[in-house]
Amino acid sequence: MSRRTFLGASLASALVAATPPAAALGRTPHGGRFSLHLPWPTRTIDPHDLRDPTAALFGAAIADPLFALDTAGHPVPALAQSLPSKEALGTVVRLREGLRTARKETLGAADVIFSIERARGRGAAAVLAEVPKPTPYPKDPLAVVFGTTDPHKLARALASPLVSVVPQKFDPSAPDGTGAFRAECGDRGLVLSKNGFAARGSAFLDGIEVARADDLATSLRRFEAERDDVGWLGLGLHGERKGAVRFDLGRAAWIVLQIGPQAGSYGAPSVAQRLVDAVPPERLSHLGLGPLPPAHGDPGWGGPPSELLVDEASAHLVEVARTLAPILSRPGHEVTATTLPRVELGRRRARGQVALSIDIVRPSQPGPLGALLSLATADDAARAKELAMKPPKLAPNASARALTHSLRVGVLGELRVAGGLMPELVLARGGDGWDLGASFRRRGK
């Protein structure tokens, strides 16, 4: 199945609107590369990690789920041979034959079982709440049995990007999957190269070179100086690059404030959202957090003097934390932005040694319920599973900010795929953010 065939229905409107006539007629150019600097870490990519910003931006480029959702929200086969079927042994999903990862690992039922249980233990606990532990199908190395689960509900759950299929040897520092690209991760950069074994069709581009930036200005400076092909969040630092055009492909994740046990009595549900709702949007305008509503209330922190913890390798989040800390601070209730390695931040969360932190949360599924389950999982996975089993009635257009009244997580803004580029580079829109496999450069560039 070619990438053009698979993406035709879901991306037709976006591509026709964003590409030159030749591409609209199906003659999408192949080849070419582009480069950019990002204020996000590049050392690892873990598609199953709810809080991984690199996976929010590049996870879909390297790994695929068993199913995808079409423009109407209905599941369609991706890595699966067909939609789940009811058989004598239960509800069965079969992999397509001959699937290989970018690092030439052959995929089978054992890899599906490994991926689902790995995802369940990380970011997909709520999404998989009604999905039983899969078991092998006797004498069929490509088939997996999911108890007596409803086939449609199963397909929707397994369409989540947080349940992408990876090989049993998966290592986030050398990520592997069936996506359009193969990824080579490093502390200072990430290289994506075309995956010749891509299950849904190889990328149109030959490669993408991503360098890690230590601040929000580096990408704009290099783009303005004509050294990068994409300017993250803008058209330039001191002035707009001549000929550049703006793009905004939407949200890839939410940027959140989370309150932990060390906040004491000030760590009640809804406090985090109340605080960020009171932050004047003009104080955050330089951070590229997407549309922000008018402020209301008092953003003053009333808990004990606290550190606002943030991943030291996520330069964007570091600038958010350093901007937010003085807004929250009050005499006797000071808030100090503190950077630390992401692994250490995870350890402190696990031990309950956090009062305040800034992080990202990836969407698990489209729509308000998907947003609620993701945000609830970031707060309390057990509570999120309860919500998944008995979902509340939500307004179809409910914003993420309106979903956190019972959570210790507040939505501050969005990690948006937006900025500036030159017209010869066409970035295709994906489900959340961009679709790098369907992006391309015009011929001759």
GROMACS .gro file of N, CA and C in nm, residues 262-378:
model
  351
  262GLN      N    1   0.380   1.739   4.740
  262GLN     CA    2   0.448   1.833   4.827
  262GLN      C    3   0.380   1.970   4.833
  263ALA      N    4   0.276   1.989   4.753
  263ALA     CA    5   0.200   2.114   4.760
  263ALA      C    6   0.112   2.119   4.884
  264GLY      N    7   0.097   2.006   4.953
  264GLY     CA    8   0.015   2.004   5.073
  264GLY      C    9  -0.131   2.029   5.043
  265SER      N   10  -0.195   2.108   5.130
  265SER     CA   11  -0.338   2.134   5.115
  265SER      C   12  -0.370   2.217   4.992
  266TYR      N   13  -0.267   2.276   4.931
  266TYR     CA   14  -0.291   2.356   4.810
  266TYR      C   15  -0.285   2.271   4.683
  267GLY      N   16  -0.278   2.139   4.702
  267GLY     CA   17  -0.270   2.050   4.586
  267GLY      C   18  -0.402   1.987   4.551
  268ALA      N   19  -0.512   2.052   4.582
  268ALA     CA   20  -0.643   1.997   4.552
  268ALA      C   21  -0.672   1.999   4.402
  269PRO      N   22  -0.760   1.912   4.353
  269PRO     CA   23  -0.800   1.917   4.212
  269PRO      C   24  -0.854   2.054   4.176
  270SER      N   25  -0.829   2.095   4.053
  270SER     CA   26  -0.872   2.220   3.991
  270SER      C   27  -0.783   2.339   4.024
  271VAL      N   28  -0.694   2.327   4.125
  271VAL     CA   29  -0.609   2.440   4.159
  271VAL      C   30  -0.514   2.474   4.045
  272ALA      N   31  -0.455   2.372   3.983
  272ALA     CA   32  -0.360   2.398   3.874
  272ALA      C   33  -0.427   2.474   3.760
  273GLN      N   34  -0.547   2.434   3.722
  273GLN     CA   35  -0.615   2.504   3.613
  273GLN      C   36  -0.655   2.645   3.655
  274ARG      N   37  -0.696   2.660   3.780
  274ARG     CA   38  -0.732   2.794   3.827
  274ARG      C   39  -0.613   2.889   3.820
  275LEU      N   40  -0.496   2.839   3.856
  275LEU     CA   41  -0.377   2.923   3.851
  275LEU      C   42  -0.342   2.966   3.709
  276VAL      N   43  -0.339   2.871   3.615
  276VAL     CA   44  -0.298   2.906   3.479
  276VAL      C   45  -0.406   2.987   3.407
  277ASP      N   46  -0.532   2.969   3.446
  277ASP     CA   47  -0.638   3.051   3.386
  277ASP      C   48  -0.624   3.198   3.426
  278ALA      N   49  -0.555   3.224   3.537
  278ALA     CA   50  -0.539   3.360   3.585
  278ALA      C   51  -0.413   3.428   3.530
  279VAL      N   52  -0.332   3.355   3.454
  279VAL     CA   53  -0.209   3.413   3.399
  279VAL      C   54  -0.244   3.502   3.280
  280PRO      N   55  -0.205   3.631   3.281
  280PRO     CA   56  -0.235   3.719   3.167
  280PRO      C   57  -0.174   3.665   3.039
  281PRO      N   58  -0.252   3.647   2.934
  281PRO     CA   59  -0.197   3.588   2.811
  281PRO      C   60  -0.083   3.668   2.750
  282GLU      N   61  -0.081   3.801   2.771
  282GLU     CA   62   0.027   3.880   2.714
  282GLU      C   63   0.162   3.847   2.778
  283ARG      N   64   0.160   3.791   2.900
  283ARG     CA   65   0.285   3.752   2.964
  283ARG      C   66   0.343   3.626   2.901
  284LEU      N   67   0.261   3.554   2.824
  284LEU     CA   68   0.303   3.427   2.763
  284LEU      C   69   0.314   3.438   2.611
  285SER      N   70   0.288   3.553   2.554
  285SER     CA   71   0.274   3.566   2.409
  285SER      C   72   0.400   3.528   2.332
  286HIS      N   73   0.518   3.540   2.394
  286HIS     CA   74   0.643   3.510   2.325
  286HIS      C   75   0.675   3.361   2.324
  287LEU      N   76   0.591   3.280   2.385
  287LEU     CA   77   0.621   3.138   2.403
  287LEU      C   78   0.554   3.047   2.300
  288GLY      N   79   0.472   3.102   2.211
  288GLY     CA   80   0.411   3.021   2.106
  288GLY      C   81   0.322   2.911   2.157
  289LEU      N   82   0.236   2.942   2.253
  289LEU     CA   83   0.151   2.841   2.315
  289LEU      C   84   0.014   2.829   2.250
  290GLY      N   85  -0.006   2.892   2.136
  290GLY     CA   86  -0.134   2.886   2.068
  290GLY      C   87  -0.232   2.987   2.125
  291PRO      N   88  -0.357   2.982   2.082
  291PRO     CA   89  -0.459   3.077   2.130
  291PRO      C   90  -0.480   3.062   2.281
  292LEU      N   91  -0.476   3.175   2.352
  292LEU     CA   92  -0.495   3.175   2.497
  292LEU      C   93  -0.615   3.261   2.532
  293PRO      N   94  -0.701   3.215   2.622
  293PRO     CA   95  -0.820   3.292   2.660
  293PRO      C   96  -0.783   3.408   2.751
  294PRO      N   97  -0.872   3.504   2.767
  294PRO     CA   98  -0.848   3.613   2.862
  294PRO      C   99  -0.830   3.558   3.004
  295ALA      N  100  -0.748   3.628   3.082
  295ALA     CA  101  -0.722   3.583   3.218
  295ALA      C  102  -0.837   3.618   3.311
  296HIS      N  103  -0.857   3.536   3.413
  296HIS     CA  104  -0.953   3.569   3.518
  296HIS      C  105  -0.906   3.505   3.647
  297GLY      N  106  -0.916   3.577   3.757
  297GLY     CA  107  -0.873   3.526   3.886
  297GLY      C  108  -0.734   3.573   3.923
  298ASP      N  109  -0.679   3.514   4.028
  298ASP     CA  110  -0.549   3.550   4.083
  298ASP      C  111  -0.451   3.436   4.061
  299PRO      N  112  -0.338   3.460   3.992
  299PRO     CA  113  -0.242   3.352   3.967
  299PRO      C  114  -0.146   3.328   4.082
  300GLY      N  115  -0.170   3.386   4.196
  300GLY     CA  116  -0.078   3.371   4.307
  300GLY      C  117  -0.078   3.232   4.369
  301TRP      N  118   0.041   3.175   4.386
  301TRP     CA  119   0.057   3.045   4.448
  301TRP      C  120   0.040   3.059   4.600
  302GLY      N  121  -0.044   2.977   4.658
  302GLY     CA  122  -0.070   2.986   4.801
  302GLY      C  123  -0.008   2.874   4.881
  303GLY      N  124   0.063   2.784   4.813
  303GLY     CA  125   0.126   2.673   4.883
  303GLY      C  126   0.260   2.713   4.941
  304PRO      N  127   0.337   2.616   4.993
  304PRO     CA  128   0.467   2.645   5.052
  304PRO      C  129   0.566   2.690   4.944
  305PRO      N  130   0.677   2.757   4.981
  305PRO     CA  131   0.783   2.788   4.883
  305PRO      C  132   0.819   2.660   4.807
  306SER      N  133   0.818   2.667   4.675
  306SER     CA  134   0.828   2.544   4.595
  306SER      C  135   0.915   2.562   4.474
  307GLU      N  136   0.974   2.451   4.430
  307GLU     CA  137   1.044   2.446   4.302
  307GLU      C  138   0.942   2.412   4.193
  308LEU      N  139   0.955   2.479   4.081
  308LEU     CA  140   0.877   2.445   3.962
  308LEU      C  141   0.969   2.363   3.873
  309LEU      N  142   0.955   2.232   3.878
  309LEU     CA  143   1.048   2.141   3.813
  309LEU      C  144   1.020   2.131   3.663
  310VAL      N  145   1.129   2.120   3.584
  310VAL     CA  146   1.115   2.111   3.440
  310VAL      C  147   1.235   2.038   3.381
  311ASP      N  148   1.213   1.965   3.275
  311ASP     CA  149   1.318   1.889   3.205
  311ASP      C  150   1.421   1.985   3.147
  312GLU      N  151   1.547   1.967   3.184
  312GLU     CA  152   1.652   2.057   3.141
  312GLU      C  153   1.679   2.052   2.991
  313ALA      N  154   1.643   1.942   2.924
  313ALA     CA  155   1.669   1.928   2.781
  313ALA      C  156   1.556   1.984   2.695
  314SER      N  157   1.444   2.021   2.757
  314SER     CA  158   1.330   2.077   2.683
  314SER      C  159   1.335   2.229   2.695
  315ALA      N  160   1.413   2.293   2.607
  315ALA     CA  161   1.435   2.437   2.618
  315ALA      C  162   1.305   2.517   2.615
  316HIS      N  163   1.208   2.471   2.538
  316HIS     CA  164   1.080   2.541   2.532
  316HIS      C  165   1.013   2.539   2.669
  317LEU      N  166   1.010   2.423   2.733
  317LEU     CA  167   0.948   2.413   2.864
  317LEU      C  168   1.026   2.491   2.969
  318VAL      N  169   1.158   2.495   2.955
  318VAL     CA  170   1.239   2.572   3.049
  318VAL      C  171   1.201   2.720   3.043
  319GLU      N  172   1.183   2.772   2.923
  319GLU     CA  173   1.143   2.913   2.910
  319GLU      C  174   1.002   2.936   2.962
  320VAL      N  175   0.914   2.838   2.944
  320VAL     CA  176   0.779   2.848   3.002
  320VAL      C  177   0.789   2.855   3.154
  321ALA      N  178   0.868   2.767   3.213
  321ALA     CA  179   0.881   2.762   3.359
  321ALA      C  180   0.941   2.892   3.413
  322ARG      N  181   1.043   2.943   3.345
  322ARG     CA  182   1.108   3.065   3.392
  322ARG      C  183   1.017   3.187   3.376
  323THR      N  184   0.926   3.182   3.282
  323THR     CA  185   0.828   3.290   3.268
  323THR      C  186   0.719   3.278   3.372
  324LEU      N  187   0.677   3.155   3.399
  324LEU     CA  188   0.563   3.133   3.487
  324LEU      C  189   0.598   3.150   3.634
  325ALA      N  190   0.718   3.111   3.676
  325ALA     CA  191   0.754   3.111   3.817
  325ALA      C  192   0.733   3.247   3.884
  326PRO      N  193   0.783   3.357   3.829
  326PRO     CA  194   0.761   3.486   3.897
  326PRO      C  195   0.616   3.532   3.895
  327ILE      N  196   0.537   3.485   3.798
  327ILE     CA  197   0.395   3.520   3.796
  327ILE      C  198   0.322   3.453   3.911
  328LEU      N  199   0.361   3.329   3.942
  328LEU     CA  200   0.296   3.254   4.049
  328LEU      C  201   0.344   3.298   4.188
  329SER      N  202   0.467   3.345   4.197
  329SER     CA  203   0.529   3.373   4.326
  329SER      C  204   0.460   3.485   4.403
  330ARG      N  205   0.455   3.466   4.535
  330ARG     CA  206   0.407   3.568   4.628
  330ARG      C  207   0.499   3.564   4.751
  331PRO      N  208   0.511   3.675   4.826
  331PRO     CA  209   0.596   3.672   4.946
  331PRO      C  210   0.555   3.559   5.040
  332GLY      N  211   0.653   3.478   5.077
  332GLY     CA  212   0.627   3.363   5.162
  332GLY      C  213   0.578   3.241   5.088
  333HIS      N  214   0.550   3.257   4.959
  333HIS     CA  215   0.502   3.146   4.875
  333HIS      C  216   0.579   3.149   4.742
  334GLU      N  217   0.710   3.163   4.752
  334GLU     CA  218   0.792   3.179   4.633
  334GLU      C  219   0.797   3.052   4.549
  335VAL      N  220   0.798   3.072   4.417
  335VAL     CA  221   0.811   2.962   4.321
  335VAL      C  222   0.938   2.984   4.240
  336THR      N  223   1.023   2.883   4.235
  336THR     CA  224   1.152   2.893   4.166
  336THR      C  225   1.162   2.788   4.058
  337ALA      N  226   1.187   2.829   3.935
  337ALA     CA  227   1.205   2.733   3.825
  337ALA      C  228   1.335   2.656   3.846
  338THR      N  229   1.327   2.524   3.843
  338THR     CA  230   1.443   2.438   3.865
  338THR      C  231   1.452   2.335   3.755
  339THR      N  232   1.565   2.331   3.683
  339THR     CA  233   1.584   2.232   3.576
  339THR      C  234   1.655   2.109   3.632
  340LEU      N  235   1.620   1.995   3.575
  340LEU     CA  236   1.684   1.869   3.614
  340LEU      C  237   1.664   1.768   3.502
  341PRO      N  238   1.743   1.661   3.498
  341PRO     CA  239   1.727   1.561   3.393
  341PRO      C  240   1.587   1.499   3.397
  342ARG      N  241   1.537   1.465   3.281
  342ARG     CA  242   1.402   1.409   3.272
  342ARG      C  243   1.387   1.281   3.354
  343VAL      N  244   1.491   1.200   3.357
  343VAL     CA  245   1.485   1.076   3.436
  343VAL      C  246   1.466   1.109   3.583
  344GLU      N  247   1.537   1.210   3.631
  344GLU     CA  248   1.524   1.248   3.771
  344GLU      C  249   1.385   1.306   3.800
  345LEU      N  250   1.330   1.382   3.706
  345LEU     CA  251   1.194   1.434   3.722
  345LEU      C  252   1.095   1.319   3.736
  346GLY      N  253   1.113   1.215   3.655
  346GLY     CA  254   1.026   1.098   3.664
  346GLY      C  255   1.040   1.028   3.799
  347ARG      N  256   1.163   1.017   3.850
  347ARG     CA  257   1.185   0.954   3.980
  347ARG      C  258   1.115   1.032   4.091
  348ARG      N  259   1.127   1.165   4.085
  348ARG     CA  260   1.064   1.246   4.190
  348ARG      C  261   0.913   1.235   4.185
  349ARG      N  262   0.857   1.230   4.066
  349ARG     CA  263   0.712   1.211   4.054
  349ARG      C  264   0.671   1.077   4.117
  350ALA      N  265   0.746   0.974   4.085
  350ALA     CA  266   0.712   0.841   4.135
  350ALA      C  267   0.719   0.836   4.288
  351ARG      N  268   0.807   0.915   4.348
  351ARG     CA  269   0.824   0.916   4.494
  351ARG      C  270   0.735   1.020   4.562
  352GLY      N  271   0.660   1.097   4.483
  352GLY     CA  272   0.577   1.201   4.540
  352GLY      C  273   0.654   1.320   4.589
  353GLN      N  274   0.774   1.343   4.534
  353GLN     CA  275   0.862   1.452   4.578
  353GLN      C  276   0.852   1.572   4.485
  354VAL      N  277   0.732   1.610   4.450
  354VAL     CA  278   0.709   1.721   4.358
  354VAL      C  279   0.596   1.807   4.414
  355ALA      N  280   0.617   1.939   4.409
  355ALA     CA  281   0.508   2.033   4.440
  355ALA      C  282   0.449   2.088   4.312
  356LEU      N  283   0.535   2.135   4.221
  356LEU     CA  284   0.492   2.192   4.094
  356LEU      C  285   0.585   2.146   3.984
  357SER      N  286   0.531   2.121   3.867
  357SER     CA  287   0.615   2.086   3.752
  357SER      C  288   0.547   2.131   3.624
  358ILE      N  289   0.629   2.151   3.522
  358ILE     CA  290   0.582   2.183   3.387
  358ILE      C  291   0.618   2.068   3.296
  359ASP      N  292   0.523   2.024   3.214
  359ASP     CA  293   0.551   1.912   3.125
  359ASP      C  294   0.455   1.918   3.006
  360ILE      N  295   0.464   1.818   2.921
  360ILE     CA  296   0.369   1.806   2.810
  360ILE      C  297   0.287   1.680   2.829
  361VAL      N  298   0.169   1.678   2.769
  361VAL     CA  299   0.083   1.560   2.767
  361VAL      C  300   0.035   1.540   2.625
  362ARG      N  301   0.055   1.421   2.570
  362ARG     CA  302   0.017   1.391   2.433
  362ARG      C  303  -0.129   1.347   2.424
  363PRO      N  304  -0.197   1.380   2.315
  363PRO     CA  305  -0.333   1.330   2.298
  363PRO      C  306  -0.333   1.180   2.269
  364SER      N  307  -0.424   1.108   2.332
  364SER     CA  308  -0.432   0.963   2.312
  364SER      C  309  -0.529   0.926   2.201
  365GLN      N  310  -0.634   1.005   2.186
  365GLN     CA  311  -0.737   0.984   2.085
  365GLN      C  312  -0.796   1.121   2.051
  366PRO      N  313  -0.860   1.134   1.936
  366PRO     CA  314  -0.921   1.263   1.902
  366PRO      C  315  -1.043   1.292   1.988
  367GLY      N  316  -1.078   1.419   1.998
  367GLY     CA  317  -1.199   1.459   2.068
  367GLY      C  318  -1.179   1.484   2.216
  368PRO      N  319  -1.283   1.540   2.281
  368PRO     CA  320  -1.274   1.573   2.424
  368PRO      C  321  -1.246   1.454   2.514
  369LEU      N  322  -1.306   1.337   2.484
  369LEU     CA  323  -1.281   1.222   2.571
  369LEU      C  324  -1.135   1.180   2.563
  370GLY      N  325  -1.077   1.181   2.444
  370GLY     CA  326  -0.936   1.148   2.431
  370GLY      C  327  -0.849   1.246   2.509
  371ALA      N  328  -0.886   1.374   2.505
  371ALA     CA  329  -0.812   1.475   2.581
  371ALA      C  330  -0.824   1.449   2.730
  372LEU      N  331  -0.946   1.421   2.777
  372LEU     CA  332  -0.967   1.396   2.918
  372LEU      C  333  -0.886   1.275   2.965
  373LEU      N  334  -0.888   1.168   2.888
  373LEU     CA  335  -0.816   1.047   2.929
  373LEU      C  336  -0.666   1.072   2.935
  374SER      N  337  -0.612   1.149   2.842
  374SER     CA  338  -0.469   1.180   2.844
  374SER      C  339  -0.433   1.263   2.966
  375LEU      N  340  -0.509   1.370   2.990
  375LEU     CA  341  -0.480   1.458   3.102
  375LEU      C  342  -0.500   1.387   3.235
  376ALA      N  343  -0.604   1.302   3.242
  376ALA     CA  344  -0.628   1.227   3.365
  376ALA      C  345  -0.518   1.124   3.389
  377THR      N  346  -0.466   1.062   3.284
  377THR     CA  347  -0.358   0.966   3.299
  377THR      C  348  -0.233   1.034   3.353
  378ALA      N  349  -0.207   1.156   3.306
  378ALA     CA  350  -0.092   1.230   3.358
  378ALA      C  351  -0.105   1.258   3.507
   0.00000   0.00000   0.00000
